[in-house]
Amino acid sequence: MNKNSSNIMALAPNTSNKRKTVCIFGTGDFGRALGYKLIQSGYPVVFGSRSTQTSSLIPKDAEVLSHAEAAQKAAIIIIAIQRQHYDFLIPLAEILRGKVLVDISNNLKINQYPESNAEYLAQLVPGAKVVKAFNTVSAWALQSGTLDASRQVFVCGDDMEAKQMVMDIVRALGLTPLDQGSLLAAQEIENYPLQLFPMWKFPILLSLGLITFFFFYCLIRDVIYPYVYENKDYSFFIAISITNRICPILALILLALVYLPGVLAAIIQLYRGTKYRRFPDWLDKWMLCRKQLGLVALAFASLHVLYTLVIPIRSFVRWRISSQTVSQALNNKTEPLNTTNAWLSDSYLALGILGFFLFVLLGITSLPSVSNNVNWREFRFVQSKLGYLTLVLCTAHTMVYGGKRFLSPSSYRWYLPNAYMLSLIIPCTVLVIKFVLIFPCLDKPLTRIRQGWERKPQYSE
Amino acid sequence: MNKNSSNIMALAPNTSNKRKTVCIFGTGDFGRALGYKLIQSGYPVVFGSRSTQTSSLIPKDAEVLSHAEAAQKAAIIIIAIQRQHYDFLIPLAEILRGKVLVDISNNLKINQYPESNAEYLAQLVPGAKVVKAFNTVSAWALQSGTLDASRQVFVCGDDMEAKQMVMDIVRALGLTPLDQGSLLAAQEIENYPLQLFPMWKFPILLSLGLITFFFFYCLIRDVIYPYVYENKDYSFFIAISITNRICPILALILLALVYLPGVLAAIIQLYRGTKYRRFPDWLDKWMLCRKQLGLVALAFASLHVLYTLVIPIRSFVRWRISSQTVSQALNNKTEPLNTTNAWLSDSYLALGILGFFLFVLLGITSLPSVSNNVNWREFRFVQSKLGYLTLVLCTAHTMVYGGKRFLSPSSYRWYLPNAYMLSLIIPCTVLVIKFVLIFPCLDKPLTRIRQGWERKPQYSE
Amino acid sequence: MNKNSSNIMALAPNTSNKRKTVCIFGTGDFGRALGYKLIQSGYPVVFGSRSTQTSSLIPKDAEVLSHAEAAQKAAIIIIAIQRQHYDFLIPLAEILRGKVLVDISNNLKINQYPESNAEYLAQLVPGAKVVKAFNTVSAWALQSGTLDASRQVFVCGDDMEAKQMVMDIVRALGLTPLDQGSLLAAQEIENYPLQLFPMWKFPILLSLGLITFFFFYCLIRDVIYPYVYENKDYSFFIAISITNRICPILALILLALVYLPGVLAAIIQLYRGTKYRRFPDWLDKWMLCRKQLGLVALAFASLHVLYTLVIPIRSFVRWRISSQTVSQALNNKTEPLNTTNAWLSDSYLALGILGFFLFVLLGITSLPSVSNNVNWREFRFVQSKLGYLTLVLCTAHTMVYGGKRFLSPSSYRWYLPNAYMLSLIIPCTVLVIKFVLIFPCLDKPLTRIRQGWERKPQYSE
């Protein structure tokens, strides 16, 4: 480095480090919010607008020029305009050649147009490098700075360098860029903010279906049957008693459904003798929403716990216990302690408590910040070993709850078994298959298959 | 690149990648801890100190030189010295010209000095580039490596390049740099570690105020009134009964206060016909601490649940139920089941359980790691839709709890209504206003205003 | 830069930004999964394999060549081969000179070999730059994209530049690189995924020991004693009653053990007059697992709460209350309300609820995502102030629970005091010492020592 260049450096310090001007087309809500934030982070900002009158709403330090003038001042142009108005960019094509165009638009419906907005933009201005970004961020969140919701900014684009420039800006704004690959990913990224808990859809629909079925099942057994045969009005059972039957049933069934795809996958792998063929599509999808299934199950289990713990406060329960006691007193008889009943009652409560406790542990480890802090082996230990233990405890809890009632004919009203018996079918199936799979004659080949071994290797041309 | 330069590269590989020497002024606690950590991360470290004797406490691989010598060896100098001793830097001004000075100091009180320590440093050594950083990190945390508390390092400074260099070091130490802008932000950054939950102050003070009011209110109604009129000593009600009245009241009022600013803001926006004018200051502040208000409300709701669930274990409750039963038995009468009471009791419990359950869900989604994993639409769905549902359920829970007591004259002791009636005022107001705002004639203009539409546009010069 | 070079740039844009080819040795499970992910992230991938037949399992866009040919195409070579087969790299030493070799291997046991796999690789191919990385990531997690478990990739290596290249790849794959220093750290990194909750070992073993002791202690007092003297079968007490004695005892003891090392450290520092001498090893280790101890204590406290809340549902409890009531009715006597008992019962419940509530708060703030969002002062306030308050409340809860039973001779069966009395020893000791340490004559020198002051400074050569 000779003296001259060093002098130039002294005169214009930091030139190489100064942040490059960013141009924003459109002075709408999001454009302005982004402009404010960029200026705060040290970027010079120039707005491109139809009317070059500066409005009081536009950040003071920003210039407002015509679209063509503004575009010439920056290498990056953020298109804060709705897709319907993209046409106005066509005459600017020559000026936009080689520029980075950032498409931040969102649609109102999933797959509203045949191609994504970003791809449409790339077709309109073929000489520009289009990058999709920022569509998942809300203007309000940008402006207020309280990014309570996601800080993740999904970025995609065909030009690596352009994508890199945009990701640098994202980082400078205090957000987290996530590279999603080429512009083909834009469709998915544009759909993302329109989705409402996509992974939760199946678990929640399934729960609603099961709730409806078991609600009417219990209604028939517990309200209609006594009304018909004993002329008793137990309609108030709907509020707590029946809900508290449905919740544990759903919790147990959903928990079992978390582990069912795992054993099914093991059977398929054993049958095929390889792990390198894709599972059927339904099984793949099922496996991907296991976490959500488990969390919904945990929600029902928690409700069950709350509904159970309020039992002694219920007016009906107090009345029943009090009238039993009064009738005992009037009949002048004291019942001796039934040790078997005490054992059954205490052990089913204890099993339920332990099962719920482990279930909550599983839920806590599935919190993103907790699971980020355990290694792979610990995560598998918790989710698999503790998970099965939870399933065993909860199934045992339900069985011991049944106790002596399983075979008592009085519990079959209108030939309908108690609802909890139905809930035991899936968990018991899962546990039996899992138990069979533990035997060495099946476990050994399965382990080898999972380590990559194949019964009939496929290396062939 | 010619052959020569490539040879030089081969002889001295990595020169461009070697980490640059960092100088630390001051061999105090924090200076040494930082030195250790820097050496671990591959930085050569040189200490500048009054006495150049190496102490056993200074990391072995570090050099200890006089301040002037040490400063010449590095481009970055970390000033690990208290503000009172900054004067000694004045004679070094020439050596420090163009260097990056990192101010890591903290004060003992908020706004202790008129200007921030970093700005004071910049005034003392005008030729240097001052960057504020590291003041939120504790020496102990650095040394032990167990950064249980924050990994966030707030960085600010006027020189972009200098700030970038410091942020690179922060990242190399495994910490997360957060760019806070120019040196003007130093005051705020220096106050930050001195603050104790600043956003929590208002919710907690408000709670304390409300607790005091409702405590004496309930004391008068539930302890003093029976003492005066019936000469009964119910002082033990203070421990559980009165607390369990105060907790749900506070939970409900605070929850309603979370949603009140939202409806107030809607009214203001509708009245003004634009969203581009700032809300009054108190409303802005109120909106920023809604999350904290909600969490305090959740805390009271949880306490209410615990206090309610222990009711049947209370010695007083057992005594009361038992004496009622005994008196029934002695009077030889059995009470029939009151279905209306059973319905009321069960449905108020069920409403409370569902309300609490949704409330806990809201709390979980406000955990940073969970809210980072949902998109903006999901976050709004949970916080707004589920939030209002929670408020409706909790309000209904309180109303059904009241049941037939609303109009019973016996519940007005000394003309004071039951405390829970007072707690219904704010939630009902919020729900009524929200209900009115849902009507299309108000909802449509509001939606348009929130999308940026203005009744009287302000574009003017 | 002259005009020519600029023309070349125009013809081949992005060359400098295109991602560099990555070579993977080994077409096994992990190699392929990594290959897929790299291609997705825009890296050209070439596999080095014994057989150059492309298998259907290898990603389509990847080339498969011989090891030697593949190595020449890339600067980074990922060795996805087991340690036993590293020998085949020796003949390739010349080709691998100067290349970056990424060791991703794992062992089956902790410290299986005298030196780490990465160091062994560095010995075999001395001309290459070995970097350890990726061993904590599972192939399945990479492939499925659902990185539920850790996104953290520990990286170590002697060459700063090579390490930087690998860390850039890690980041491009959407994972978080954590620089662990030189290749010496490889042993630890290789052991990491084999460890199962290392910090939890001591708290869990200690709990198991205490559980065993208190189980037999309570069994003797509560089951064997009544069986021997009163011939009553209370064996069902094991399910709930005894468990519910053990859980609170363990919670209290473990909570006290969280704060015991702190007061011991204070005593040692006061005695030594400096904070710059290392604590004994056992104390250091103890202090590092305080968080885990606290969380195990919280688990026991939660179980205690659940076990306590189900008390009124237990068949035995219902029987006991009912028979007491019946016998009262038969004896025609009504007991008056015992206000002292009501006070004792209510206040021990209230203390327990408040203690548990604060305990849960402590647990929530120890969630990584929450503790990352508080500053150092807030974290210390919660963990120290609130922590001691929790300990005080829980100790008081236990004492009031004891109530009048402390001195009653009937509670000493076979000269064994009630189990809860034993549990009070450690918490009371901690609280007494802490109380003494608060006195200014001890607190002042301690604060000065912790700020770096020394009674006998050690600056000497």
PDB file of N, CA and C in Angstrom, chain A residues 327-372:
ATOM      1  N   SER A 327     -76.755 -42.016  55.531  1.00  0.00           N
ATOM      2  CA  SER A 327     -77.512 -43.275  55.531  1.00  0.00           C
ATOM      3  C   SER A 327     -76.796 -44.332  56.371  1.00  0.00           C
ATOM      4  N   GLN A 328     -75.433 -44.326  56.308  1.00  0.00           N
ATOM      5  CA  GLN A 328     -74.674 -45.228  57.189  1.00  0.00           C
ATOM      6  C   GLN A 328     -75.008 -44.948  58.651  1.00  0.00           C
ATOM      7  N   ALA A 329     -75.001 -43.654  59.009  1.00  0.00           N
ATOM      8  CA  ALA A 329     -75.255 -43.271  60.396  1.00  0.00           C
ATOM      9  C   ALA A 329     -76.663 -43.687  60.811  1.00  0.00           C
ATOM     10  N   LEU A 330     -77.610 -43.455  59.884  1.00  0.00           N
ATOM     11  CA  LEU A 330     -78.994 -43.798  60.234  1.00  0.00           C
ATOM     12  C   LEU A 330     -79.164 -45.304  60.368  1.00  0.00           C
ATOM     13  N   ASN A 331     -78.424 -46.052  59.523  1.00  0.00           N
ATOM     14  CA  ASN A 331     -78.509 -47.520  59.625  1.00  0.00           C
ATOM     15  C   ASN A 331     -77.632 -48.066  60.751  1.00  0.00           C
ATOM     16  N   ASN A 332     -76.939 -47.105  61.421  1.00  0.00           N
ATOM     17  CA  ASN A 332     -76.188 -47.503  62.596  1.00  0.00           C
ATOM     18  C   ASN A 332     -75.136 -48.557  62.302  1.00  0.00           C
ATOM     19  N   LYS A 333     -74.518 -48.454  61.121  1.00  0.00           N
ATOM     20  CA  LYS A 333     -73.479 -49.449  60.818  1.00  0.00           C
ATOM     21  C   LYS A 333     -72.214 -48.732  60.377  1.00  0.00           C
ATOM     22  N   THR A 334     -71.083 -49.250  60.804  1.00  0.00           N
ATOM     23  CA  THR A 334     -69.812 -48.708  60.323  1.00  0.00           C
ATOM     24  C   THR A 334     -69.161 -49.737  59.427  1.00  0.00           C
ATOM     25  N   GLU A 335     -68.725 -49.243  58.248  1.00  0.00           N
ATOM     26  CA  GLU A 335     -68.083 -50.139  57.294  1.00  0.00           C
ATOM     27  C   GLU A 335     -66.634 -50.331  57.699  1.00  0.00           C
ATOM     28  N   PRO A 336     -66.114 -51.560  57.635  1.00  0.00           N
ATOM     29  CA  PRO A 336     -64.684 -51.720  57.892  1.00  0.00           C
ATOM     30  C   PRO A 336     -63.881 -51.279  56.667  1.00  0.00           C
ATOM     31  N   LEU A 337     -62.585 -51.012  56.878  1.00  0.00           N
ATOM     32  CA  LEU A 337     -61.721 -50.621  55.752  1.00  0.00           C
ATOM     33  C   LEU A 337     -61.528 -51.802  54.813  1.00  0.00           C
ATOM     34  N   ASN A 338     -61.792 -51.584  53.520  1.00  0.00           N
ATOM     35  CA  ASN A 338     -61.562 -52.615  52.522  1.00  0.00           C
ATOM     36  C   ASN A 338     -60.153 -52.430  51.953  1.00  0.00           C
ATOM     37  N   THR A 339     -59.194 -53.241  52.399  1.00  0.00           N
ATOM     38  CA  THR A 339     -57.796 -53.034  52.012  1.00  0.00           C
ATOM     39  C   THR A 339     -57.598 -53.198  50.507  1.00  0.00           C
ATOM     40  N   THR A 340     -58.312 -54.142  49.880  1.00  0.00           N
ATOM     41  CA  THR A 340     -58.157 -54.319  48.429  1.00  0.00           C
ATOM     42  C   THR A 340     -58.561 -53.049  47.693  1.00  0.00           C
ATOM     43  N   ASN A 341     -59.709 -52.494  48.092  1.00  0.00           N
ATOM     44  CA  ASN A 341     -60.137 -51.249  47.463  1.00  0.00           C
ATOM     45  C   ASN A 341     -59.122 -50.143  47.679  1.00  0.00           C
ATOM     46  N   ALA A 342     -58.593 -50.062  48.905  1.00  0.00           N
ATOM     47  CA  ALA A 342     -57.598 -49.038  49.204  1.00  0.00           C
ATOM     48  C   ALA A 342     -56.384 -49.208  48.292  1.00  0.00           C
ATOM     49  N   TRP A 343     -55.947 -50.453  48.124  1.00  0.00           N
ATOM     50  CA  TRP A 343     -54.813 -50.737  47.236  1.00  0.00           C
ATOM     51  C   TRP A 343     -55.122 -50.310  45.805  1.00  0.00           C
ATOM     52  N   LEU A 344     -56.283 -50.753  45.298  1.00  0.00           N
ATOM     53  CA  LEU A 344     -56.648 -50.426  43.913  1.00  0.00           C
ATOM     54  C   LEU A 344     -56.716 -48.916  43.717  1.00  0.00           C
ATOM     55  N   SER A 345     -57.436 -48.251  44.621  1.00  0.00           N
ATOM     56  CA  SER A 345     -57.612 -46.807  44.483  1.00  0.00           C
ATOM     57  C   SER A 345     -56.277 -46.087  44.541  1.00  0.00           C
ATOM     58  N   ASP A 346     -55.451 -46.441  45.536  1.00  0.00           N
ATOM     59  CA  ASP A 346     -54.178 -45.733  45.673  1.00  0.00           C
ATOM     60  C   ASP A 346     -53.250 -46.027  44.503  1.00  0.00           C
ATOM     61  N   SER A 347     -53.231 -47.281  44.023  1.00  0.00           N
ATOM     62  CA  SER A 347     -52.235 -47.564  42.992  1.00  0.00           C
ATOM     63  C   SER A 347     -52.663 -46.976  41.655  1.00  0.00           C
ATOM     64  N   TYR A 348     -53.973 -46.911  41.387  1.00  0.00           N
ATOM     65  CA  TYR A 348     -54.330 -46.292  40.115  1.00  0.00           C
ATOM     66  C   TYR A 348     -54.053 -44.788  40.150  1.00  0.00           C
ATOM     67  N   LEU A 349     -54.262 -44.170  41.320  1.00  0.00           N
ATOM     68  CA  LEU A 349     -53.897 -42.754  41.440  1.00  0.00           C
ATOM     69  C   LEU A 349     -52.389 -42.557  41.273  1.00  0.00           C
ATOM     70  N   ALA A 350     -51.606 -43.433  41.936  1.00  0.00           N
ATOM     71  CA  ALA A 350     -50.148 -43.290  41.872  1.00  0.00           C
ATOM     72  C   ALA A 350     -49.655 -43.484  40.445  1.00  0.00           C
ATOM     73  N   LEU A 351     -50.204 -44.495  39.737  1.00  0.00           N
ATOM     74  CA  LEU A 351     -49.795 -44.726  38.352  1.00  0.00           C
ATOM     75  C   LEU A 351     -50.136 -43.504  37.487  1.00  0.00           C
ATOM     76  N   GLY A 352     -51.315 -42.957  37.716  1.00  0.00           N
ATOM     77  CA  GLY A 352     -51.712 -41.791  36.938  1.00  0.00           C
ATOM     78  C   GLY A 352     -50.797 -40.613  37.196  1.00  0.00           C
ATOM     79  N   ILE A 353     -50.447 -40.398  38.475  1.00  0.00           N
ATOM     80  CA  ILE A 353     -49.573 -39.273  38.808  1.00  0.00           C
ATOM     81  C   ILE A 353     -48.213 -39.433  38.144  1.00  0.00           C
ATOM     82  N   LEU A 354     -47.636 -40.632  38.241  1.00  0.00           N
ATOM     83  CA  LEU A 354     -46.323 -40.842  37.643  1.00  0.00           C
ATOM     84  C   LEU A 354     -46.387 -40.715  36.124  1.00  0.00           C
ATOM     85  N   GLY A 355     -47.437 -41.282  35.533  1.00  0.00           N
ATOM     86  CA  GLY A 355     -47.582 -41.176  34.082  1.00  0.00           C
ATOM     87  C   GLY A 355     -47.686 -39.728  33.647  1.00  0.00           C
ATOM     88  N   PHE A 356     -48.498 -38.960  34.349  1.00  0.00           N
ATOM     89  CA  PHE A 356     -48.668 -37.549  33.993  1.00  0.00           C
ATOM     90  C   PHE A 356     -47.365 -36.789  34.188  1.00  0.00           C
ATOM     91  N   PHE A 357     -46.664 -37.106  35.275  1.00  0.00           N
ATOM     92  CA  PHE A 357     -45.404 -36.437  35.562  1.00  0.00           C
ATOM     93  C   PHE A 357     -44.402 -36.655  34.416  1.00  0.00           C
ATOM     94  N   LEU A 358     -44.269 -37.911  33.976  1.00  0.00           N
ATOM     95  CA  LEU A 358     -43.349 -38.185  32.869  1.00  0.00           C
ATOM     96  C   LEU A 358     -43.822 -37.510  31.585  1.00  0.00           C
ATOM     97  N   PHE A 359     -45.138 -37.485  31.408  1.00  0.00           N
ATOM     98  CA  PHE A 359     -45.717 -36.861  30.222  1.00  0.00           C
ATOM     99  C   PHE A 359     -45.339 -35.376  30.172  1.00  0.00           C
ATOM    100  N   VAL A 360     -45.439 -34.711  31.329  1.00  0.00           N
ATOM    101  CA  VAL A 360     -45.064 -33.298  31.379  1.00  0.00           C
ATOM    102  C   VAL A 360     -43.572 -33.136  31.080  1.00  0.00           C
ATOM    103  N   LEU A 361     -42.741 -34.039  31.614  1.00  0.00           N
ATOM    104  CA  LEU A 361     -41.309 -34.007  31.311  1.00  0.00           C
ATOM    105  C   LEU A 361     -41.069 -34.078  29.808  1.00  0.00           C
ATOM    106  N   LEU A 362     -41.778 -35.016  29.146  1.00  0.00           N
ATOM    107  CA  LEU A 362     -41.653 -35.139  27.695  1.00  0.00           C
ATOM    108  C   LEU A 362     -42.025 -33.826  27.031  1.00  0.00           C
ATOM    109  N   GLY A 363     -43.110 -33.216  27.516  1.00  0.00           N
ATOM    110  CA  GLY A 363     -43.544 -31.948  26.932  1.00  0.00           C
ATOM    111  C   GLY A 363     -42.490 -30.875  27.103  1.00  0.00           C
ATOM    112  N   ILE A 364     -41.871 -30.816  28.286  1.00  0.00           N
ATOM    113  CA  ILE A 364     -40.852 -29.791  28.523  1.00  0.00           C
ATOM    114  C   ILE A 364     -39.653 -30.005  27.609  1.00  0.00           C
ATOM    115  N   THR A 365     -39.226 -31.264  27.440  1.00  0.00           N
ATOM    116  CA  THR A 365     -38.054 -31.478  26.569  1.00  0.00           C
ATOM    117  C   THR A 365     -38.378 -31.201  25.116  1.00  0.00           C
ATOM    118  N   SER A 366     -39.656 -31.130  24.768  1.00  0.00           N
ATOM    119  CA  SER A 366     -39.945 -30.810  23.371  1.00  0.00           C
ATOM    120  C   SER A 366     -40.003 -29.306  23.137  1.00  0.00           C
ATOM    121  N   LEU A 367     -39.838 -28.502  24.172  1.00  0.00           N
ATOM    122  CA  LEU A 367     -39.696 -27.053  23.983  1.00  0.00           C
ATOM    123  C   LEU A 367     -38.431 -26.805  23.175  1.00  0.00           C
ATOM    124  N   PRO A 368     -38.503 -25.952  22.135  1.00  0.00           N
ATOM    125  CA  PRO A 368     -37.327 -25.770  21.287  1.00  0.00           C
ATOM    126  C   PRO A 368     -36.057 -25.448  22.059  1.00  0.00           C
ATOM    127  N   SER A 369     -36.164 -24.562  23.064  1.00  0.00           N
ATOM    128  CA  SER A 369     -34.923 -24.142  23.713  1.00  0.00           C
ATOM    129  C   SER A 369     -34.332 -25.258  24.559  1.00  0.00           C
ATOM    130  N   VAL A 370     -35.162 -26.170  25.038  1.00  0.00           N
ATOM    131  CA  VAL A 370     -34.628 -27.285  25.822  1.00  0.00           C
ATOM    132  C   VAL A 370     -34.027 -28.323  24.895  1.00  0.00           C
ATOM    133  N   SER A 371     -34.731 -28.653  23.796  1.00  0.00           N
ATOM    134  CA  SER A 371     -34.216 -29.701  22.924  1.00  0.00           C
ATOM    135  C   SER A 371     -32.958 -29.254  22.196  1.00  0.00           C
ATOM    136  N   ASN A 372     -32.753 -27.933  22.080  1.00  0.00           N
ATOM    137  CA  ASN A 372     -31.505 -27.458  21.492  1.00  0.00           C
ATOM    138  C   ASN A 372     -30.313 -27.685  22.405  1.00  0.00           C
TER     139      ASN A 372
END
